[in-house]
Amino acid sequence: MDIIIVIGYLAAILIGVSLGLIGGGGSILTVPVLVYILHIDPVLATAYSLFVVGTTSLVGAGNYMRQGLVDYKTAVVFAIPSFIAVFLTRKFLVPWLPDPLFSVGEMEITKNVGIMVFFAIIMLAASYSMIKGKKKGSEEEGEGEVKFNIPMIALEGSVVGVITGIVGAGGGFLIIPALVLLARLPMKLAVGTSLLIIAAKSLIGFLGDLGNQTIDWKMLLIFTGLSVVGIFIGSTLSKKINDKALKKGFGWFVLVMGIYIIGKELLSL
C-alpha cells in the first residue's frame, strides 16, 4: 500500500480521536486530509466528509443517548430547517456553482479554490471559538429549564445547513453555542444533542450527492471505519486529558491549518 494512503488512513483515526476528545473538530480535519493527502477533488472531498463525519458522529451520539444526554425536542427544532438546507445545498447549489466562480483581471478563481478558501475561513472562525473558550459563567447560563427561541434556533439551523452543504463541515462549533444560548441547554446535553444533529444532517446532505458524484465506496468505508475506531480512542483519552487545554491546543492547530490552506490556494492562482 502506498505510504501516502497509509498516512491518510492514520489521519482518519486522528479525525475520530478529535471528535471523541472534544466533541467536534472532525470535519475541520477531514476535508484537508482528503484533498491534500489523498488528493481527492475538493467537491468530492466535501461529499466524503459528510459521510465520514455523519457516521462517526452517529456513533458518538449513541453513547450520549445511552446516558440520557440528548434533548430530542431541541434536536428536531434545530434539525428540520438544517436538514432541508443541507440537502438542497448539496443537490442544487453546489452543482450549480459556476467554474470558474469569477475572474479578477486575468486571474480566475476556480470552483475548487473557492470551496477550499471558504472552508479555510470556516476553520479560522472555528479556531477563534476554540482558542477563546467559554466566558466565565457561560456554562451556568446553560443550566436550568430549557427555553426555546424557536425562530432563532430554526434560522441558525438553516445557516449551519448551508455551510455544511458547501464545505462538508458538521458545524459543531456553530451548533453548540446556539443550543447553549438559544435553548439554554447544559453543555453536556448540548454536545450530545449536537452530535445527533451533525450525524443526521451530514448523512442527509450526503444523500444529495449520490446522483451527482461517483463514490469510491471501498476507500470511503475503510476511512470511515478507522474514524469510528478513533472516536472510541478519543472518548477513552478524554477522561484523562484536561478538556480546556486540549481544546485550546486544537484551536491553534486549526488556525495554522486554515492559514496554510488560504496561502496554498492563493499561491496556486
XYZ file of N, CA and C in Angstrom:
807
model
N 0.844 -1.200 0.000
C 0.000 0.000 0.000
C 0.876 1.245 0.000
N 0.528 2.219 -0.813
C 1.276 3.468 -0.915
C 1.352 4.157 0.446
N 2.562 4.691 0.760
C 2.767 5.340 2.064
C 1.819 6.521 2.266
N 1.482 7.228 1.190
C 0.570 8.365 1.286
C -0.818 7.905 1.730
N -1.257 6.761 1.197
C -2.561 6.223 1.575
C -2.552 5.814 3.046
N -1.435 5.205 3.495
C -1.300 4.813 4.898
C -1.403 6.041 5.799
N -0.711 7.131 5.418
C -0.760 8.375 6.193
C -2.193 8.910 6.242
N -2.884 8.849 5.091
C -4.266 9.314 5.033
C -5.177 8.517 5.954
N -4.973 7.193 5.991
C -5.794 6.348 6.855
C -5.467 6.566 8.331
N -4.201 6.816 8.646
C -3.838 7.138 10.022
C -4.487 8.458 10.444
N -4.545 9.396 9.497
C -5.204 10.678 9.778
C -6.687 10.472 10.048
N -7.299 9.458 9.413
C -8.713 9.158 9.654
C -8.936 8.796 11.118
N -7.980 8.063 11.704
C -8.094 7.722 13.123
C -8.022 8.984 13.969
N -7.129 9.918 13.598
C -6.994 11.173 14.339
C -8.273 12.002 14.259
N -8.964 11.928 13.128
C -10.236 12.651 12.980
C -11.241 12.143 14.005
N -11.324 10.812 14.132
C -12.223 10.228 15.133
C -11.790 10.562 16.542
N -10.472 10.556 16.783
C -9.954 10.892 18.105
C -10.373 12.305 18.496
N -10.275 13.244 17.543
C -10.644 14.633 17.854
C -12.118 14.751 18.209
N -12.971 13.996 17.518
C -14.400 14.005 17.839
C -14.642 13.416 19.228
N -13.918 12.348 19.541
C -14.089 11.722 20.837
C -13.566 12.569 21.981
N -12.494 13.327 21.725
C -11.878 14.138 22.767
C -12.672 15.397 23.081
N -13.059 16.135 22.028
C -13.674 17.451 22.269
C -15.068 17.588 21.678
N -15.624 16.488 21.134
C -16.987 16.539 20.616
C -17.110 17.323 19.322
N -16.011 17.577 18.649
C -16.037 18.327 17.392
C -14.668 18.324 16.753
N -14.544 19.074 15.671
C -13.244 19.190 15.016
C -12.994 18.168 13.926
N -13.809 17.097 13.878
C -13.578 16.065 12.873
C -13.684 16.583 11.459
N -14.715 17.385 11.200
C -14.929 17.899 9.850
C -13.863 18.911 9.451
N -13.297 19.606 10.459
C -12.247 20.577 10.177
C -11.019 19.880 9.591
N -10.783 18.634 10.028
C -9.622 17.888 9.553
C -9.915 17.046 8.316
N -11.152 16.589 8.169
C -11.456 15.606 7.131
C -11.194 16.121 5.719
N -11.711 17.300 5.387
C -11.542 17.814 4.025
C -10.076 18.048 3.679
N -9.275 18.718 4.537
C -7.855 18.879 4.213
C -7.120 17.550 4.030
N -7.440 16.552 4.870
C -6.795 15.241 4.739
C -7.140 14.618 3.386
N -8.419 14.650 3.024
C -8.847 14.056 1.754
C -8.260 14.789 0.555
N -8.175 16.115 0.637
C -7.702 16.908 -0.507
C -6.187 16.893 -0.622
N -5.491 17.164 0.488
C -4.042 17.376 0.421
C -3.213 16.106 0.613
N -3.764 15.113 1.299
C -3.022 13.861 1.495
C -3.459 12.796 0.501
N -4.774 12.609 0.366
C -5.271 11.569 -0.540
C -5.586 12.099 -1.937
N -5.395 13.414 -2.144
C -5.537 14.053 -3.462
C -6.899 13.799 -4.113
N -7.945 13.966 -3.311
C -9.308 13.833 -3.806
C -9.827 15.215 -4.179
N -10.578 15.281 -5.264
C -11.158 16.548 -5.716
C -11.937 17.206 -4.575
N -11.758 18.530 -4.376
C -12.410 19.198 -3.230
C -13.920 19.023 -3.157
N -14.615 19.068 -4.295
C -16.067 18.901 -4.264
C -16.429 17.494 -3.794
N -15.717 16.481 -4.319
C -15.958 15.103 -3.888
C -15.539 14.919 -2.433
N -14.458 15.601 -2.015
C -13.978 15.502 -0.636
C -15.024 16.011 0.346
N -15.744 17.076 -0.019
C -16.789 17.577 0.880
C -17.913 16.560 1.014
N -18.192 15.820 -0.071
C -19.210 14.770 -0.001
C -18.743 13.641 0.912
N -17.493 13.193 0.724
C -16.937 12.141 1.582
C -16.934 12.581 3.043
N -16.599 13.855 3.277
C -16.553 14.382 4.640
C -17.914 14.269 5.315
N -18.980 14.549 4.567
C -20.322 14.436 5.130
C -20.594 13.018 5.617
N -20.181 12.026 4.840
C -20.410 10.632 5.217
C -19.550 10.240 6.415
N -18.271 10.611 6.372
C -17.343 10.263 7.454
C -17.785 10.905 8.776
N -18.017 12.210 8.724
C -18.400 12.944 9.936
C -19.773 12.492 10.426
N -20.706 12.269 9.489
C -22.046 11.836 9.872
C -22.040 10.490 10.568
N -21.321 9.529 10.002
C -21.278 8.187 10.587
C -20.563 8.188 11.930
N -19.424 8.887 11.992
C -18.644 8.929 13.229
C -19.415 9.649 14.336
N -20.079 10.746 13.978
C -20.875 11.484 14.967
C -22.044 10.650 15.460
N -22.618 9.824 14.583
C -23.736 8.968 14.977
C -23.292 7.980 16.055
N -22.092 7.435 15.884
C -21.550 6.529 16.902
C -21.360 7.274 18.223
N -20.794 8.493 18.138
C -20.605 9.295 19.338
C -21.925 9.668 19.993
N -22.922 10.013 19.172
C -24.235 10.386 19.704
C -24.880 9.208 20.429
N -24.638 7.997 19.919
C -25.205 6.810 20.560
C -24.784 6.688 22.014
N -23.524 7.036 22.281
C -23.017 6.975 23.653
C -23.748 7.980 24.541
N -23.966 9.204 24.027
C -24.692 10.230 24.790
C -26.155 9.837 24.979
N -26.740 9.211 23.959
C -28.138 8.791 24.052
C -28.323 7.761 25.162
N -27.364 6.853 25.278
C -27.442 5.826 26.333
C -27.364 6.457 27.721
N -26.703 7.629 27.821
C -26.584 8.319 29.107
C -27.720 9.320 29.340
N -28.650 9.402 28.373
C -29.762 10.338 28.503
C -29.351 11.782 28.299
N -28.267 12.005 27.538
C -27.737 13.357 27.341
C -28.039 13.898 25.941
N -29.249 13.638 25.455
C -29.698 14.189 24.176
C -31.089 14.777 24.386
N -31.278 16.044 23.981
C -32.589 16.689 24.065
C -33.237 16.583 22.684
N -34.171 15.649 22.546
C -34.732 15.338 21.238
C -35.611 16.468 20.694
N -36.341 17.160 21.576
C -37.200 18.249 21.118
C -36.362 19.366 20.486
N -35.278 19.751 21.180
C -34.385 20.777 20.636
C -33.766 20.312 19.331
N -33.384 19.050 19.282
C -32.776 18.499 18.075
C -33.714 18.635 16.878
N -34.996 18.361 17.090
C -35.972 18.453 15.999
C -36.166 19.892 15.548
N -36.296 20.829 16.523
C -36.494 22.245 16.182
C -35.322 22.780 15.365
N -34.117 22.397 15.751
C -32.918 22.860 15.047
C -32.726 22.114 13.728
N -32.988 20.806 13.763
C -32.571 19.949 12.658
C -33.437 20.059 11.408
N -34.747 20.230 11.549
C -35.600 20.207 10.357
C -35.188 21.259 9.322
N -35.058 22.555 9.674
C -34.597 23.518 8.663
C -33.170 23.241 8.207
N -32.339 22.693 9.120
C -30.964 22.374 8.762
C -30.917 21.238 7.739
N -31.752 20.209 7.936
C -31.822 19.092 7.003
C -32.189 19.592 5.599
N -33.230 20.422 5.555
C -33.700 20.938 4.265
C -32.608 21.742 3.579
N -31.933 22.610 4.350
C -30.901 23.479 3.785
C -29.716 22.685 3.258
N -29.254 21.692 4.028
C -28.068 20.948 3.599
C -28.374 20.077 2.382
N -29.571 19.481 2.341
C -29.922 18.635 1.196
C -30.024 19.475 -0.080
N -30.723 20.603 0.011
C -30.889 21.462 -1.163
C -29.548 22.038 -1.619
N -28.679 22.360 -0.652
C -27.361 22.901 -0.997
C -26.537 21.882 -1.770
N -26.510 20.621 -1.285
C -25.721 19.583 -1.968
C -26.363 19.181 -3.287
N -27.680 19.147 -3.329
C -28.371 18.665 -4.524
C -28.367 19.702 -5.638
N -28.519 20.983 -5.273
C -28.702 22.001 -6.305
C -27.644 23.107 -6.301
N -27.310 23.667 -5.111
C -26.409 24.815 -5.088
C -24.992 24.462 -5.508
N -24.413 23.414 -4.915
C -23.027 23.047 -5.236
C -22.866 22.679 -6.718
N -23.752 21.828 -7.299
C -23.610 21.558 -8.735
C -23.851 22.796 -9.598
N -24.640 23.752 -9.099
C -24.975 24.953 -9.867
C -23.836 25.956 -9.906
N -22.948 25.933 -8.887
C -21.858 26.910 -8.832
C -21.032 26.857 -10.115
N -20.768 27.998 -10.745
C -20.004 28.012 -12.000
C -18.533 27.708 -11.760
N -17.855 27.277 -12.781
C -16.418 27.039 -12.710
C -15.754 27.622 -13.959
N -14.989 28.714 -13.827
C -14.579 29.383 -12.591
C -15.723 30.185 -11.961
N -15.557 30.452 -10.649
C -16.569 31.224 -9.929
C -16.609 32.664 -10.432
N -15.419 33.265 -10.584
C -15.320 34.625 -11.103
C -13.875 34.902 -11.498
N -13.663 36.006 -12.165
C -12.325 36.402 -12.608
C -11.992 37.790 -12.097
N -10.727 37.969 -11.742
C -10.215 39.281 -11.360
C -9.080 39.598 -12.322
N -9.379 40.441 -13.327
C -8.404 40.670 -14.391
C -8.186 39.375 -15.151
N -6.927 38.912 -15.198
C -6.616 37.652 -15.879
C -6.628 36.465 -14.914
N -6.856 36.724 -13.638
C -6.834 35.658 -12.636
C -8.231 35.069 -12.449
N -8.334 33.751 -12.593
C -9.596 33.055 -12.427
C -9.652 32.356 -11.071
N -10.757 32.529 -10.360
C -10.988 31.818 -9.098
C -11.863 30.614 -9.415
N -11.252 29.426 -9.406
C -11.990 28.220 -9.770
C -12.925 27.791 -8.638
N -13.829 26.896 -8.981
C -14.771 26.363 -8.006
C -14.042 25.649 -6.871
N -13.015 24.846 -7.209
C -12.266 24.117 -6.194
C -11.535 25.054 -5.244
N -10.886 26.083 -5.810
C -10.171 27.056 -4.975
C -11.162 27.791 -4.076
N -12.303 28.188 -4.628
C -13.307 28.908 -3.856
C -13.813 28.095 -2.676
N -14.075 26.792 -2.901
C -14.559 25.925 -1.826
C -13.510 25.783 -0.735
N -12.241 25.601 -1.124
C -11.192 25.417 -0.125
C -10.933 26.693 0.667
N -10.988 27.855 0.012
C -10.782 29.123 0.725
C -11.952 29.378 1.690
N -13.179 29.107 1.219
C -14.344 29.263 2.092
C -14.238 28.327 3.287
N -13.781 27.098 3.035
C -13.592 26.135 4.115
C -12.548 26.647 5.108
N -11.461 27.236 4.588
C -10.410 27.762 5.461
C -10.939 28.898 6.334
N -11.814 29.731 5.765
C -12.413 30.821 6.542
C -13.254 30.246 7.685
N -13.986 29.175 7.412
C -14.759 28.498 8.455
C -13.812 27.943 9.523
N -12.655 27.422 9.093
C -11.663 26.912 10.031
C -11.160 28.020 10.955
N -10.923 29.214 10.383
C -10.445 30.334 11.191
C -11.491 30.728 12.237
N -12.765 30.711 11.822
C -13.841 31.026 12.770
C -13.892 29.976 13.871
N -13.721 28.701 13.490
C -13.749 27.621 14.478
C -12.571 27.736 15.432
N -11.387 28.070 14.904
C -10.202 28.177 15.752
C -10.367 29.298 16.773
N -10.958 30.406 16.342
C -11.193 31.525 17.272
C -12.106 31.091 18.410
N -13.161 30.341 18.042
C -14.117 29.868 19.044
C -13.439 28.944 20.052
N -12.556 28.057 19.560
C -11.892 27.097 20.441
C -10.810 27.747 21.293
N -10.053 28.684 20.705
C -8.979 29.351 21.448
C -9.550 30.275 22.514
N -10.606 31.002 22.135
C -11.220 31.946 23.071
C -11.856 31.220 24.240
N -12.507 30.098 23.957
C -13.158 29.318 25.003
C -14.409 29.999 25.519
N -15.000 29.414 26.575
C -16.230 29.942 27.165
C -15.910 31.088 28.103
N -16.784 32.081 28.137
C -16.651 33.140 29.126
C -16.994 32.569 30.494
N -16.397 33.182 31.515
C -16.667 32.731 32.870
C -18.168 32.815 33.148
N -18.691 31.704 33.616
C -20.118 31.687 33.936
C -20.998 31.264 32.787
N -20.396 31.057 31.576
C -21.236 30.703 30.425
C -21.849 29.330 30.580
N -21.130 28.465 31.291
C -21.664 27.123 31.478
C -22.915 27.169 32.342
N -22.879 28.096 33.327
C -24.062 28.214 34.163
C -25.248 28.762 33.399
N -24.939 29.556 32.329
C -26.038 30.120 31.542
C -26.855 29.031 30.886
N -26.219 27.875 30.660
C -26.936 26.790 30.011
C -27.684 25.911 30.982
N -27.547 26.189 32.289
C -28.214 25.342 33.269
C -29.653 25.792 33.476
N -30.446 24.897 33.982
C -31.813 25.273 34.327
C -32.808 24.805 33.295
N -33.978 25.375 33.333
C -35.075 24.972 32.460
C -34.744 25.282 31.009
N -35.047 24.326 30.117
C -34.813 24.536 28.693
C -35.846 25.505 28.140
N -35.382 26.599 27.532
C -36.271 27.599 26.964
C -35.970 27.726 25.477
N -37.008 27.875 24.676
C -36.832 27.875 23.232
C -37.049 29.257 22.624
N -36.093 29.664 21.810
C -36.284 30.799 20.919
C -36.410 30.172 19.532
N -37.604 29.658 19.231
C -37.787 28.804 18.055
C -37.365 29.477 16.743
N -37.764 30.736 16.461
C -37.343 31.349 15.193
C -35.821 31.441 15.044
N -35.123 31.813 16.125
C -33.669 31.943 16.051
C -32.984 30.588 15.927
N -33.505 29.580 16.642
C -32.938 28.231 16.535
C -33.118 27.706 15.105
N -34.303 27.930 14.532
C -34.572 27.482 13.165
C -33.687 28.213 12.158
N -33.491 29.536 12.361
C -32.639 30.313 11.465
C -31.194 29.831 11.540
N -30.717 29.614 12.765
C -29.360 29.101 12.952
C -29.218 27.736 12.279
N -30.245 26.901 12.402
C -30.209 25.590 11.758
C -30.087 25.698 10.251
N -30.803 26.646 9.658
C -30.734 26.844 8.206
C -29.349 27.306 7.769
N -28.776 28.259 8.523
C -27.449 28.787 8.187
C -26.391 27.694 8.282
N -26.435 26.927 9.379
C -25.470 25.837 9.549
C -25.658 24.790 8.454
N -26.894 24.550 8.057
C -27.155 23.591 6.984
C -26.519 23.993 5.677
N -26.596 25.279 5.327
C -25.977 25.767 4.088
C -24.458 25.624 4.167
N -23.872 26.005 5.310
C -22.420 25.894 5.478
C -21.982 24.437 5.378
N -22.732 23.556 6.040
C -22.437 22.127 5.969
C -22.486 21.635 4.532
N -23.489 22.063 3.797
C -23.634 21.634 2.411
C -22.492 22.082 1.524
N -21.997 23.294 1.734
C -20.936 23.827 0.876
C -19.586 23.207 1.196
N -19.218 23.161 2.479
C -17.851 22.753 2.831
C -17.759 21.365 3.453
N -18.885 20.691 3.662
C -18.829 19.344 4.231
C -18.464 19.322 5.694
N -18.646 20.438 6.397
C -18.318 20.502 7.825
C -19.567 20.275 8.657
N -19.412 19.497 9.729
C -20.561 19.201 10.577
C -21.134 20.428 11.262
N -20.262 21.394 11.577
C -20.742 22.646 12.158
C -20.973 22.615 13.648
N -20.323 21.666 14.364
C -20.500 21.589 15.802
C -20.132 22.868 16.523
N -19.102 23.565 16.006
C -18.662 24.793 16.665
C -19.697 25.912 16.524
N -20.644 25.757 15.591
C -21.749 26.698 15.458
C -22.997 26.200 16.177
N -23.198 24.888 16.172
C -24.411 24.311 16.753
C -24.406 24.421 18.273
N -23.273 24.062 18.896
C -23.228 24.030 20.361
C -23.520 25.400 20.989
N -22.880 26.500 20.512
C -23.238 27.810 21.083
C -24.720 28.145 20.911
N -25.294 27.749 19.757
C -26.714 28.022 19.526
C -27.583 27.276 20.529
N -27.229 26.040 20.817
C -28.020 25.245 21.753
C -27.883 25.761 23.184
N -26.682 26.226 23.525
C -26.461 26.740 24.879
C -27.147 28.095 25.063
N -27.002 28.984 24.072
C -27.502 30.351 24.223
C -28.989 30.483 23.887
N -29.447 29.772 22.855
C -30.825 29.933 22.404
C -31.790 28.945 23.056
N -31.317 27.740 23.349
C -32.177 26.747 24.004
C -31.810 26.554 25.467
N -30.713 27.207 25.905
C -30.255 27.156 27.294
C -30.024 25.719 27.771
N -29.400 24.913 26.893
C -29.070 23.551 27.291
C -27.761 23.539 28.078
N -27.648 22.674 29.092
C -26.349 22.456 29.733
C -25.343 21.943 28.703
N -24.039 22.175 28.939
C -23.026 21.860 27.940
C -23.037 20.397 27.505
N -23.080 19.473 28.479
C -23.041 18.058 28.107
C -24.252 17.685 27.263
N -25.413 18.225 27.616
C -26.624 17.957 26.846
C -26.514 18.579 25.457
N -25.883 19.764 25.373
C -25.699 20.429 24.084
C -24.770 19.628 23.179
N -23.704 19.061 23.751
C -22.755 18.268 22.954
C -23.437 17.021 22.406
N -24.174 16.300 23.269
C -24.865 15.098 22.817
C -25.908 15.395 21.763
N -26.680 16.464 21.976
C -27.702 16.873 21.006
C -27.055 17.309 19.705
N -25.927 18.018 19.802
C -25.206 18.479 18.621
C -24.706 17.308 17.778
N -24.147 16.284 18.431
C -23.645 15.120 17.695
C -24.762 14.427 16.918
N -25.950 14.335 17.541
C -27.079 13.708 16.855
C -27.497 14.546 15.646
N -27.546 15.878 15.815
C -27.902 16.769 14.703
C -26.867 16.668 13.584
N -25.579 16.711 13.956
C -24.495 16.621 12.967
C -24.603 15.319 12.181
N -24.851 14.218 12.901
C -24.931 12.914 12.246
C -26.049 12.880 11.211
N -27.246 13.257 11.634
C -28.392 13.204 10.725
C -28.224 14.191 9.571
N -27.795 15.403 9.896
C -27.664 16.456 8.880
C -26.601 16.094 7.842
N -25.483 15.574 8.302
C -24.396 15.232 7.395
C -24.783 14.073 6.473
N -25.421 13.050 7.049
C -25.788 11.891 6.240
C -26.888 12.239 5.230
N -27.828 13.116 5.636
C -28.857 13.561 4.686
C -28.216 14.388 3.572
N -27.248 15.245 3.953
C -26.526 16.013 2.941
C -25.803 15.106 1.951
N -25.234 14.011 2.467
C -24.534 13.062 1.604
C -25.482 12.440 0.591
N -26.734 12.197 0.992
C -27.722 11.633 0.070
C -27.912 12.531 -1.146
N -27.774 13.848 -0.942
C -27.913 14.783 -2.053
C -26.804 14.672 -3.075
N -25.703 13.983 -2.694
C -24.570 13.816 -3.608
C -24.625 12.528 -4.418
N -25.458 11.587 -4.010
C -25.412 10.268 -4.619
C -25.656 10.295 -6.122
N -26.496 11.214 -6.580
C -26.747 11.289 -8.017
C -25.775 12.189 -8.751
N -24.942 12.929 -7.981
C -24.040 13.894 -8.606
C -22.574 13.469 -8.607
N -22.208 12.510 -7.741
C -20.809 12.122 -7.581
C -20.637 10.620 -7.781
N -19.443 10.220 -8.238
C -19.080 8.807 -8.306
C -18.320 8.470 -7.034
N -18.885 7.610 -6.207
C -18.345 7.327 -4.882
C -17.446 6.090 -4.905
N -16.235 6.211 -4.361
C -15.343 5.065 -4.164
C -15.690 4.465 -2.802
N -16.646 3.550 -2.796
C -17.181 3.042 -1.535
C -16.150 2.280 -0.718
N -15.255 1.547 -1.360
C -14.243 0.791 -0.609
C -13.365 1.732 0.198
N -12.839 2.751 -0.465
C -11.981 3.723 0.216
C -12.753 4.455 1.301
N -13.988 4.875 0.993
C -14.793 5.665 1.920
C -15.134 4.868 3.174
N -15.492 3.598 3.013
C -15.866 2.776 4.161
C -14.663 2.454 5.044
N -13.488 2.228 4.424
C -12.275 1.994 5.210
C -11.929 3.243 6.023
N -11.960 4.402 5.362
C -11.643 5.673 6.012
C -12.604 5.932 7.171
N -13.896 5.703 6.912
C -14.915 5.932 7.939
C -14.762 4.965 9.105
N -14.484 3.701 8.789
C -14.291 2.705 9.843
C -13.144 3.063 10.773
N -12.048 3.563 10.201
C -10.904 3.969 11.013
C -11.245 5.186 11.870
N -12.058 6.084 11.319
C -12.500 7.252 12.080
C -13.367 6.835 13.266
N -14.204 5.830 13.057
C -15.041 5.312 14.149
C -14.168 4.698 15.246
N -13.115 3.973 14.833
C -12.164 3.443 15.818
C -11.565 4.595 16.620
N -11.242 5.678 15.910
C -10.654 6.847 16.557
C -11.554 7.476 17.604
N -12.862 7.487 17.350
C -13.762 8.142 18.313
C -13.817 7.366 19.628
N -13.656 6.039 19.562
C -13.601 5.251 20.795
C -12.305 5.547 21.557
N -11.202 5.684 20.812
C -9.918 6.029 21.443
C -10.017 7.407 22.093
N -10.588 8.369 21.340
C -10.723 9.726 21.854
C -11.596 9.793 23.088
N -12.687 9.022 23.089
C -13.592 9.021 24.244
C -12.884 8.502 25.492
N -12.015 7.503 25.312
C -11.248 6.967 26.437
C -10.222 7.979 26.935
N -9.520 8.619 25.981
C -8.498 9.612 26.343
C -9.097 10.849 26.999
N -10.333 11.174 26.619
C -10.958 12.398 27.130
C -11.113 12.372 28.649
N -11.146 11.182 29.224
C -11.288 11.057 30.671
C -9.970 11.332 31.387
N -8.868 11.393 30.613
C -7.543 11.533 31.226
C -6.851 12.848 30.876
N -7.431 13.621 29.948
C -6.783 14.845 29.480
C -7.649 16.046 29.830
N -6.997 17.152 30.218
C -7.711 18.384 30.538
C -8.391 18.925 29.291
N -9.729 19.033 29.344
C -10.509 19.435 28.166
C -10.150 20.837 27.676
N -9.998 21.786 28.605
C -9.757 23.176 28.204
C -8.435 23.323 27.475
N -7.373 22.697 28.026
C -6.052 22.783 27.400
C -6.066 22.106 26.033
N -6.740 20.966 25.951
C -6.808 20.234 24.688
C -7.538 21.036 23.624
N -8.674 21.615 24.005
C -9.476 22.362 23.042
C -8.734 23.594 22.542
N -8.031 24.272 23.448
C -7.275 25.450 23.040
C -6.118 25.061 22.125
N -5.417 23.972 22.451
C -4.316 23.497 21.602
C -4.814 23.114 20.223
N -5.946 22.436 20.187
C -6.527 22.057 18.899
C -6.934 23.300 18.111
N -7.421 24.320 18.826
C -7.797 25.565 18.167
C -6.618 26.216 17.457
N -5.461 26.223 18.110
C -4.262 26.789 17.475
C -3.854 25.971 16.255
N -3.997 24.642 16.349
C -3.681 23.785 15.207
C -4.597 24.091 14.023
N -5.870 24.250 14.308
C -6.843 24.567 13.256
C -6.537 25.937 12.646
N -6.133 26.898 13.476
C -5.775 28.228 12.983
C -4.627 28.144 11.986
N -3.590 27.399 12.341
C -2.436 27.237 11.446
C -2.858 26.555 10.147
N -3.704 25.518 10.267
C -4.177 24.799 9.074
C -4.979 25.726 8.160
N -5.840 26.552 8.744
C -6.652 27.469 7.954
C -5.795 28.463 7.189
N -4.788 29.030 7.872
C -3.882 29.977 7.221
C -3.094 29.281 6.113
N -2.665 28.032 6.381
C -1.917 27.264 5.379
C -2.752 27.038 4.121
N -4.017 26.640 4.310
C -4.886 26.369 3.160
C -5.097 27.627 2.327
N -5.377 28.754 3.002
C -5.579 30.008 2.267
C -4.328 30.358 1.480
N -3.157 30.251 2.136
C -1.896 30.563 1.456
C -1.650 29.645 0.278
N -1.864 28.346 0.465
C -1.619 27.365 -0.601
C -2.528 27.602 -1.798
N -3.821 27.861 -1.526
C -4.762 28.059 -2.616
C -4.514 29.374 -3.358
N -4.182 30.427 -2.634
C -3.928 31.722 -3.296
C -2.644 31.676 -4.108
N -1.640 30.949 -3.619
C -0.386 30.827 -4.375
C -0.555 29.984 -5.632
N -1.599 29.135 -5.643
C -1.822 28.284 -6.820
C -2.512 29.035 -7.961
N -2.980 30.247 -7.685
C -3.670 31.022 -8.714
C -2.696 31.513 -9.781
